[in-house]
Amino acid sequence: MMVPHLDRPICEPVELRPGARLRVRHVAEGRGAEPSTPFPHYHDVCELVLFGQVRGEFVADGVRYPLSRGCLVFVPSLRQHDFTLAGGARDWTLVQIDPGTVASLPGGESLRSAFCARPRGALAQRIGVLVEWLREAGEDDVLATPSAQLLLLAAAQAPRIEGLADGVGADALRRLRPAIERLRRDPANAPSAEQAAALCALSPAYFSRRFHQQLGMAWSDYVRTHRLHLASQRLRDGEGSVAEIAYALGFSTPSHFGDVFQRHFHVTPAEYRRRGR
C-alpha cells in the first residue's frame, strides 16, 4: 500500500486480522514529512522493517542503532522498541508476522533478538525480490506466509550494524507493563494515572515520574497516542465507520475524536482514510 504525503506513524500497536498470520504495508512519504514522534512500545507480532530512503535511529533492548538508506530492522514479539526518523522523504516496507509462525522456522535462533542490519550484494538483491513479490501478491496469497518466512531468514543473514547502549535497561517498560498491558487489552477503558500506578504497585507520584522519564511523555499522552495509532490503522484497513472507531477506542464522541485526530495527524479521519486507500 503506497501512502504518499500522509503523516503515518511507523510505531503502531499492530493488530492482525482474526486468523491472519501476516500483514504487509509499504509506506512512502514526501519531502514535507515531519520528524517522527517518539513512541516507545511493543506488540504481539514480530516485525521486520525494510527501509529505502531514511535517516534516523532505531532503539531496542537498550541499544540505539543508526538508520540509513537500505538498512533493515527486526523486532521479536513483545520487545520494547522505538524509531526516531528525521524529516523529509522516506519510505519503508513493514512485514508483521504472527510470532508462532516465526518460532516454527528451522534455524530461527537468530530471530530471538532485535537487530539492525544492512544487506549487500546478492543478498540485498534477493531480499529486494522477496519484498517486491510480497508487496504485489498481498498477505492473502497462499505463498505469502512461506515467502515472509524466507524473507526473515534472509534478513537474519545480513551483516549487522553496530549499536550503542543508550543508558536504559534492556526493557525499561518491565515495571510499567501491567498498566500498558491493561491499555492494550482494553483501550476504550484505559486506567487513569492513579489506577495505572496501582496496577504497577507504585505510588502515583513515582509512577508518573518514572513513566515520563522512561517513555518521554505523561501517561495520559501515551494513552491518547496509543488510541490514535490504533485509529489510524483501523481507518486505513477499512475497519468500521469513523464513529464506530471513535467509540471503540474510548473517545467521548466522534466529534471529539475528529478534533484530537486532526491535531495529531493534521488531517481529518475521513481524509486520512481516503488518502490511505
mmCIF file of C-alpha atoms in Angstrom:
data_model
loop_
_atom_site.group_PDB
_atom_site.id
_atom_site.type_symbol
_atom_site.label_atom_id
_atom_site.label_comp_id
_atom_site.label_asym_id
_atom_site.label_seq_id
_atom_site.Cartn_x
_atom_site.Cartn_y
_atom_site.Cartn_z
ATOM 1 C CA MET A 1 0.000 0.000 0.000
ATOM 2 C CA MET A 2 1.566 3.265 -1.124
ATOM 3 C CA VAL A 3 0.633 6.164 1.164
ATOM 4 C CA PRO A 4 2.354 9.271 -0.231
ATOM 5 C CA HIS A 5 2.349 12.567 1.655
ATOM 6 C CA LEU A 6 0.464 11.126 4.630
ATOM 7 C CA ASP A 7 1.707 11.542 8.190
ATOM 8 C CA ARG A 8 1.662 7.889 9.155
ATOM 9 C CA PRO A 9 3.228 6.599 12.382
ATOM 10 C CA ILE A 10 5.895 3.935 11.914
ATOM 11 C CA CYS A 11 5.332 2.831 15.519
ATOM 12 C CA GLU A 12 1.942 1.195 15.771
ATOM 13 C CA PRO A 13 0.159 -1.085 18.259
ATOM 14 C CA VAL A 14 -0.338 -3.578 15.444
ATOM 15 C CA GLU A 15 -3.431 -5.774 15.253
ATOM 16 C CA LEU A 16 -3.515 -8.709 12.840
ATOM 17 C CA ARG A 17 -6.925 -9.542 11.424
ATOM 18 C CA PRO A 18 -8.575 -12.543 13.123
ATOM 19 C CA GLY A 19 -6.985 -15.665 11.684
ATOM 20 C CA ALA A 20 -4.311 -13.704 9.831
ATOM 21 C CA ARG A 21 -0.644 -14.638 10.152
ATOM 22 C CA LEU A 22 0.840 -11.765 8.195
ATOM 23 C CA ARG A 23 0.494 -8.065 7.461
ATOM 24 C CA VAL A 24 2.470 -6.255 4.748
ATOM 25 C CA ARG A 25 2.412 -2.499 4.183
ATOM 26 C CA HIS A 26 4.559 -0.166 2.097
ATOM 27 C CA VAL A 27 4.777 3.494 3.082
ATOM 28 C CA ALA A 28 6.311 6.358 1.113
ATOM 29 C CA GLU A 29 6.354 9.918 2.468
ATOM 30 C CA GLY A 30 7.382 13.029 0.581
ATOM 31 C CA ARG A 31 9.867 15.790 1.265
ATOM 32 C CA GLY A 32 7.372 17.561 3.501
ATOM 33 C CA ALA A 33 7.188 14.716 6.022
ATOM 34 C CA GLU A 34 7.873 15.897 9.567
ATOM 35 C CA PRO A 35 10.234 14.165 12.015
ATOM 36 C CA SER A 36 8.546 11.189 13.662
ATOM 37 C CA THR A 37 7.186 11.460 17.183
ATOM 38 C CA PRO A 38 8.827 9.100 19.724
ATOM 39 C CA PHE A 39 6.537 6.335 20.965
ATOM 40 C CA PRO A 40 8.357 3.505 22.833
ATOM 41 C CA HIS A 41 6.104 0.469 22.603
ATOM 42 C CA TYR A 42 5.820 -3.251 21.976
ATOM 43 C CA HIS A 43 3.311 -5.540 20.295
ATOM 44 C CA ASP A 44 2.475 -9.208 19.918
ATOM 45 C CA VAL A 45 3.633 -9.566 16.318
ATOM 46 C CA CYS A 46 7.210 -9.915 15.160
ATOM 47 C CA GLU A 47 8.189 -7.023 12.931
ATOM 48 C CA LEU A 48 10.604 -6.636 10.023
ATOM 49 C CA VAL A 49 11.064 -3.106 8.659
ATOM 50 C CA LEU A 50 12.944 -2.702 5.385
ATOM 51 C CA PHE A 51 13.934 0.887 4.684
ATOM 52 C CA GLY A 52 14.520 2.544 1.369
ATOM 53 C CA GLN A 53 15.387 6.187 1.928
ATOM 54 C CA VAL A 54 15.661 7.078 5.617
ATOM 55 C CA ARG A 55 17.656 8.975 8.233
ATOM 56 C CA GLY A 56 17.215 8.394 11.935
ATOM 57 C CA GLU A 57 17.647 5.909 14.759
ATOM 58 C CA PHE A 58 16.157 2.646 15.981
ATOM 59 C CA VAL A 59 16.198 1.654 19.669
ATOM 60 C CA ALA A 60 15.603 -1.855 21.021
ATOM 61 C CA ASP A 61 16.796 -3.797 24.060
ATOM 62 C CA GLY A 62 18.577 -0.707 25.377
ATOM 63 C CA VAL A 63 20.699 -0.334 22.223
ATOM 64 C CA ARG A 64 20.490 2.569 19.757
ATOM 65 C CA TYR A 65 21.216 1.908 16.060
ATOM 66 C CA PRO A 66 21.701 4.431 13.226
ATOM 67 C CA LEU A 67 19.294 4.152 10.301
ATOM 68 C CA SER A 68 20.290 4.952 6.728
ATOM 69 C CA ARG A 69 19.300 4.003 3.191
ATOM 70 C CA GLY A 70 18.964 0.271 2.569
ATOM 71 C CA CYS A 71 19.049 -0.926 6.175
ATOM 72 C CA LEU A 72 16.540 -3.208 7.866
ATOM 73 C CA VAL A 73 15.492 -3.921 11.447
ATOM 74 C CA PHE A 74 13.876 -6.915 13.115
ATOM 75 C CA VAL A 75 11.926 -6.844 16.387
ATOM 76 C CA PRO A 76 10.748 -10.056 18.110
ATOM 77 C CA SER A 77 7.353 -10.315 19.761
ATOM 78 C CA LEU A 78 6.762 -8.267 22.933
ATOM 79 C CA ARG A 79 10.102 -6.464 22.691
ATOM 80 C CA GLN A 80 10.195 -2.760 23.539
ATOM 81 C CA HIS A 81 11.397 -0.594 20.652
ATOM 82 C CA ASP A 82 11.118 2.836 19.094
ATOM 83 C CA PHE A 83 12.031 4.719 15.926
ATOM 84 C CA THR A 84 13.198 8.304 15.545
ATOM 85 C CA LEU A 85 13.041 9.348 11.895
ATOM 86 C CA ALA A 86 14.338 12.646 10.540
ATOM 87 C CA GLY A 87 12.021 14.793 8.471
ATOM 88 C CA GLY A 88 11.959 14.652 4.691
ATOM 89 C CA ALA A 89 11.384 11.985 2.056
ATOM 90 C CA ARG A 90 11.479 8.434 3.391
ATOM 91 C CA ASP A 91 9.989 5.041 2.644
ATOM 92 C CA TRP A 92 9.789 1.617 4.232
ATOM 93 C CA THR A 93 8.064 -1.751 3.980
ATOM 94 C CA LEU A 94 6.584 -3.277 7.138
ATOM 95 C CA VAL A 95 6.256 -7.037 7.412
ATOM 96 C CA GLN A 96 4.454 -8.011 10.611
ATOM 97 C CA ILE A 97 4.062 -11.707 11.257
ATOM 98 C CA ASP A 98 2.491 -13.951 13.868
ATOM 99 C CA PRO A 99 5.131 -14.978 16.463
ATOM 100 C CA GLY A 100 4.143 -18.636 16.222
ATOM 101 C CA THR A 101 4.945 -18.581 12.523
ATOM 102 C CA VAL A 102 8.386 -17.170 13.312
ATOM 103 C CA ALA A 103 9.009 -19.635 16.140
ATOM 104 C CA SER A 104 8.348 -22.562 13.794
ATOM 105 C CA LEU A 105 11.171 -21.552 11.452
ATOM 106 C CA PRO A 106 14.069 -24.031 11.287
ATOM 107 C CA GLY A 107 17.283 -22.311 12.272
ATOM 108 C CA GLY A 108 15.420 -19.299 13.607
ATOM 109 C CA GLU A 109 17.675 -18.766 16.630
ATOM 110 C CA SER A 110 18.963 -15.511 15.134
ATOM 111 C CA LEU A 111 15.417 -14.138 15.236
ATOM 112 C CA ARG A 112 15.134 -14.266 19.019
ATOM 113 C CA SER A 113 16.788 -10.857 19.489
ATOM 114 C CA ALA A 114 16.250 -7.455 17.925
ATOM 115 C CA PHE A 115 18.823 -6.346 15.374
ATOM 116 C CA CYS A 116 19.632 -3.769 12.714
ATOM 117 C CA ALA A 117 21.433 -4.854 9.532
ATOM 118 C CA ARG A 118 22.351 -3.762 6.020
ATOM 119 C CA PRO A 119 22.228 -6.424 3.296
ATOM 120 C CA ARG A 120 24.641 -6.053 0.390
ATOM 121 C CA GLY A 121 25.336 -7.571 -2.999
ATOM 122 C CA ALA A 122 23.455 -10.705 -3.994
ATOM 123 C CA LEU A 123 21.716 -10.960 -0.608
ATOM 124 C CA ALA A 124 20.333 -7.437 -0.954
ATOM 125 C CA GLN A 125 19.027 -8.313 -4.414
ATOM 126 C CA ARG A 126 17.325 -11.478 -3.168
ATOM 127 C CA ILE A 127 15.726 -9.609 -0.279
ATOM 128 C CA GLY A 128 14.547 -6.928 -2.690
ATOM 129 C CA VAL A 129 12.902 -9.531 -4.927
ATOM 130 C CA LEU A 130 11.123 -11.137 -1.964
ATOM 131 C CA VAL A 131 9.891 -7.783 -0.674
ATOM 132 C CA GLU A 132 8.618 -6.734 -4.098
ATOM 133 C CA TRP A 133 6.836 -10.063 -4.535
ATOM 134 C CA LEU A 134 5.155 -9.776 -1.134
ATOM 135 C CA ARG A 135 4.033 -6.222 -1.813
ATOM 136 C CA GLU A 136 2.496 -7.197 -5.163
ATOM 137 C CA ALA A 137 0.977 -10.542 -4.100
ATOM 138 C CA GLY A 138 -0.510 -9.323 -0.816
ATOM 139 C CA GLU A 139 -0.762 -11.071 2.514
ATOM 140 C CA ASP A 140 -3.731 -13.247 1.491
ATOM 141 C CA ASP A 141 -1.801 -15.062 -1.240
ATOM 142 C CA VAL A 142 -1.269 -18.746 -0.447
ATOM 143 C CA LEU A 143 2.502 -18.282 -0.768
ATOM 144 C CA ALA A 144 2.694 -15.072 1.268
ATOM 145 C CA THR A 145 3.478 -16.622 4.664
ATOM 146 C CA PRO A 146 6.217 -19.016 3.454
ATOM 147 C CA SER A 147 7.680 -16.157 1.422
ATOM 148 C CA ALA A 148 7.701 -13.923 4.513
ATOM 149 C CA GLN A 149 9.436 -16.694 6.449
ATOM 150 C CA LEU A 150 12.085 -16.943 3.732
ATOM 151 C CA LEU A 151 12.464 -13.169 3.857
ATOM 152 C CA LEU A 152 13.043 -13.284 7.617
ATOM 153 C CA LEU A 153 15.725 -15.948 7.257
ATOM 154 C CA ALA A 154 17.417 -13.916 4.525
ATOM 155 C CA ALA A 155 17.290 -10.761 6.658
ATOM 156 C CA ALA A 156 18.903 -12.660 9.537
ATOM 157 C CA GLN A 157 21.922 -13.346 7.299
ATOM 158 C CA ALA A 158 22.575 -9.657 6.597
ATOM 159 C CA PRO A 159 25.673 -8.057 8.189
ATOM 160 C CA ARG A 160 24.734 -6.443 11.491
ATOM 161 C CA ILE A 161 25.001 -2.730 12.189
ATOM 162 C CA GLU A 162 26.701 -1.971 15.490
ATOM 163 C CA GLY A 163 24.657 -0.070 18.035
ATOM 164 C CA LEU A 164 25.447 1.882 21.179
ATOM 165 C CA ALA A 165 23.968 1.360 24.626
ATOM 166 C CA ASP A 166 21.550 4.217 25.283
ATOM 167 C CA GLY A 167 21.788 4.115 29.081
ATOM 168 C CA VAL A 168 18.409 2.440 29.519
ATOM 169 C CA GLY A 169 17.926 -1.167 30.650
ATOM 170 C CA ALA A 170 17.151 -3.890 28.143
ATOM 171 C CA ASP A 171 13.444 -3.484 28.878
ATOM 172 C CA ALA A 172 12.692 -0.173 30.538
ATOM 173 C CA LEU A 173 8.982 -0.942 30.382
ATOM 174 C CA ARG A 174 9.125 -4.056 32.560
ATOM 175 C CA ARG A 175 7.985 -2.355 35.768
ATOM 176 C CA LEU A 176 5.360 -0.393 33.850
ATOM 177 C CA ARG A 177 3.992 -3.241 31.752
ATOM 178 C CA PRO A 178 0.950 -4.063 33.936
ATOM 179 C CA ALA A 179 -0.543 -0.657 33.128
ATOM 180 C CA ILE A 180 0.410 -0.821 29.456
ATOM 181 C CA GLU A 181 -0.996 -4.351 29.165
ATOM 182 C CA ARG A 182 -4.325 -3.146 30.577
ATOM 183 C CA LEU A 183 -4.373 -0.355 27.990
ATOM 184 C CA ARG A 184 -3.534 -2.769 25.171
ATOM 185 C CA ARG A 185 -6.289 -5.200 26.188
ATOM 186 C CA ASP A 186 -8.991 -2.554 26.520
ATOM 187 C CA PRO A 187 -8.063 0.836 25.010
ATOM 188 C CA ALA A 188 -11.635 2.096 25.368
ATOM 189 C CA ASN A 189 -11.423 1.795 29.161
ATOM 190 C CA ALA A 190 -7.861 2.852 29.847
ATOM 191 C CA PRO A 191 -6.943 3.154 33.528
ATOM 192 C CA SER A 192 -6.384 6.598 34.992
ATOM 193 C CA ALA A 193 -2.890 7.539 36.122
ATOM 194 C CA GLU A 194 -3.812 6.568 39.686
ATOM 195 C CA GLN A 195 -5.229 3.214 38.572
ATOM 196 C CA ALA A 196 -2.199 2.597 36.363
ATOM 197 C CA ALA A 197 0.105 3.272 39.305
ATOM 198 C CA ALA A 198 -1.822 0.788 41.451
ATOM 199 C CA LEU A 199 -1.550 -1.873 38.739
ATOM 200 C CA CYS A 200 2.231 -1.416 38.817
ATOM 201 C CA ALA A 201 2.349 -1.386 42.646
ATOM 202 C CA LEU A 202 3.809 2.127 42.579
ATOM 203 C CA SER A 203 2.740 5.379 44.178
ATOM 204 C CA PRO A 204 1.017 7.761 41.742
ATOM 205 C CA ALA A 205 3.834 10.305 42.029
ATOM 206 C CA TYR A 206 6.585 7.743 41.440
ATOM 207 C CA PHE A 207 4.660 6.101 38.596
ATOM 208 C CA SER A 208 4.176 9.430 36.822
ATOM 209 C CA ARG A 209 7.807 10.412 37.290
ATOM 210 C CA ARG A 210 9.160 7.041 36.153
ATOM 211 C CA PHE A 211 6.781 6.781 33.210
ATOM 212 C CA HIS A 212 7.731 10.205 31.896
ATOM 213 C CA GLN A 213 11.427 9.519 32.431
ATOM 214 C CA GLN A 214 11.397 6.235 30.521
ATOM 215 C CA LEU A 215 8.865 6.960 27.798
ATOM 216 C CA GLY A 216 9.214 10.702 27.361
ATOM 217 C CA MET A 217 5.553 11.523 27.890
ATOM 218 C CA ALA A 218 2.863 11.522 30.547
ATOM 219 C CA TRP A 219 0.563 8.518 30.969
ATOM 220 C CA SER A 220 -2.411 10.462 29.580
ATOM 221 C CA ASP A 221 -0.404 11.413 26.479
ATOM 222 C CA TYR A 222 0.642 7.785 25.995
ATOM 223 C CA VAL A 223 -2.986 6.631 26.211
ATOM 224 C CA ARG A 224 -4.059 9.216 23.654
ATOM 225 C CA THR A 225 -1.184 8.345 21.291
ATOM 226 C CA HIS A 226 -1.903 4.619 21.593
ATOM 227 C CA ARG A 227 -5.561 5.170 20.730
ATOM 228 C CA LEU A 228 -4.717 7.435 17.797
ATOM 229 C CA HIS A 229 -2.245 4.943 16.346
ATOM 230 C CA LEU A 230 -4.850 2.194 16.610
ATOM 231 C CA ALA A 231 -7.368 4.513 14.965
ATOM 232 C CA SER A 232 -5.015 5.325 12.089
ATOM 233 C CA GLN A 233 -4.501 1.623 11.394
ATOM 234 C CA ARG A 234 -8.228 0.858 11.511
ATOM 235 C CA LEU A 235 -9.004 3.779 9.228
ATOM 236 C CA ARG A 236 -6.503 2.604 6.624
ATOM 237 C CA ASP A 237 -7.689 -1.001 6.862
ATOM 238 C CA GLY A 238 -11.340 -0.014 6.479
ATOM 239 C CA GLU A 239 -12.477 -1.383 9.843
ATOM 240 C CA GLY A 240 -15.795 0.309 10.602
ATOM 241 C CA SER A 241 -17.057 3.853 10.279
ATOM 242 C CA VAL A 242 -15.318 6.832 11.832
ATOM 243 C CA ALA A 243 -17.958 6.911 14.582
ATOM 244 C CA GLU A 244 -17.557 3.193 15.312
ATOM 245 C CA ILE A 245 -13.787 3.568 15.582
ATOM 246 C CA ALA A 246 -14.165 6.591 17.857
ATOM 247 C CA TYR A 247 -16.436 4.821 20.348
ATOM 248 C CA ALA A 248 -14.497 1.528 20.194
ATOM 249 C CA LEU A 249 -11.314 3.323 21.266
ATOM 250 C CA GLY A 250 -12.825 5.315 24.121
ATOM 251 C CA PHE A 251 -13.346 8.762 22.618
ATOM 252 C CA SER A 252 -16.376 10.509 24.089
ATOM 253 C CA THR A 253 -17.889 11.464 20.716
ATOM 254 C CA PRO A 254 -16.936 11.217 17.032
ATOM 255 C CA SER A 255 -16.519 14.995 17.064
ATOM 256 C CA HIS A 256 -14.030 14.823 19.933
ATOM 257 C CA PHE A 257 -12.192 12.023 18.129
ATOM 258 C CA GLY A 258 -12.047 14.096 14.950
ATOM 259 C CA ASP A 259 -10.607 17.112 16.765
ATOM 260 C CA VAL A 260 -7.917 15.069 18.553
ATOM 261 C CA PHE A 261 -7.057 13.129 15.396
ATOM 262 C CA GLN A 262 -6.715 16.279 13.300
ATOM 263 C CA ARG A 263 -4.455 17.947 15.866
ATOM 264 C CA HIS A 264 -2.176 14.896 15.813
ATOM 265 C CA PHE A 265 -2.175 13.990 12.104
ATOM 266 C CA HIS A 266 -3.080 17.399 10.592
ATOM 267 C CA VAL A 267 -5.921 15.844 8.600
ATOM 268 C CA THR A 268 -9.449 14.643 9.383
ATOM 269 C CA PRO A 269 -10.114 10.924 9.940
ATOM 270 C CA ALA A 270 -12.172 10.728 6.743
ATOM 271 C CA GLU A 271 -9.426 12.355 4.688
ATOM 272 C CA TYR A 272 -6.802 10.117 6.294
ATOM 273 C CA ARG A 273 -8.819 7.066 5.267
ATOM 274 C CA ARG A 274 -9.288 8.376 1.728
ATOM 275 C CA ARG A 275 -5.582 9.072 1.224
ATOM 276 C CA GLY A 276 -4.580 5.711 2.659
ATOM 277 C CA ARG A 277 -6.560 3.730 0.091
#
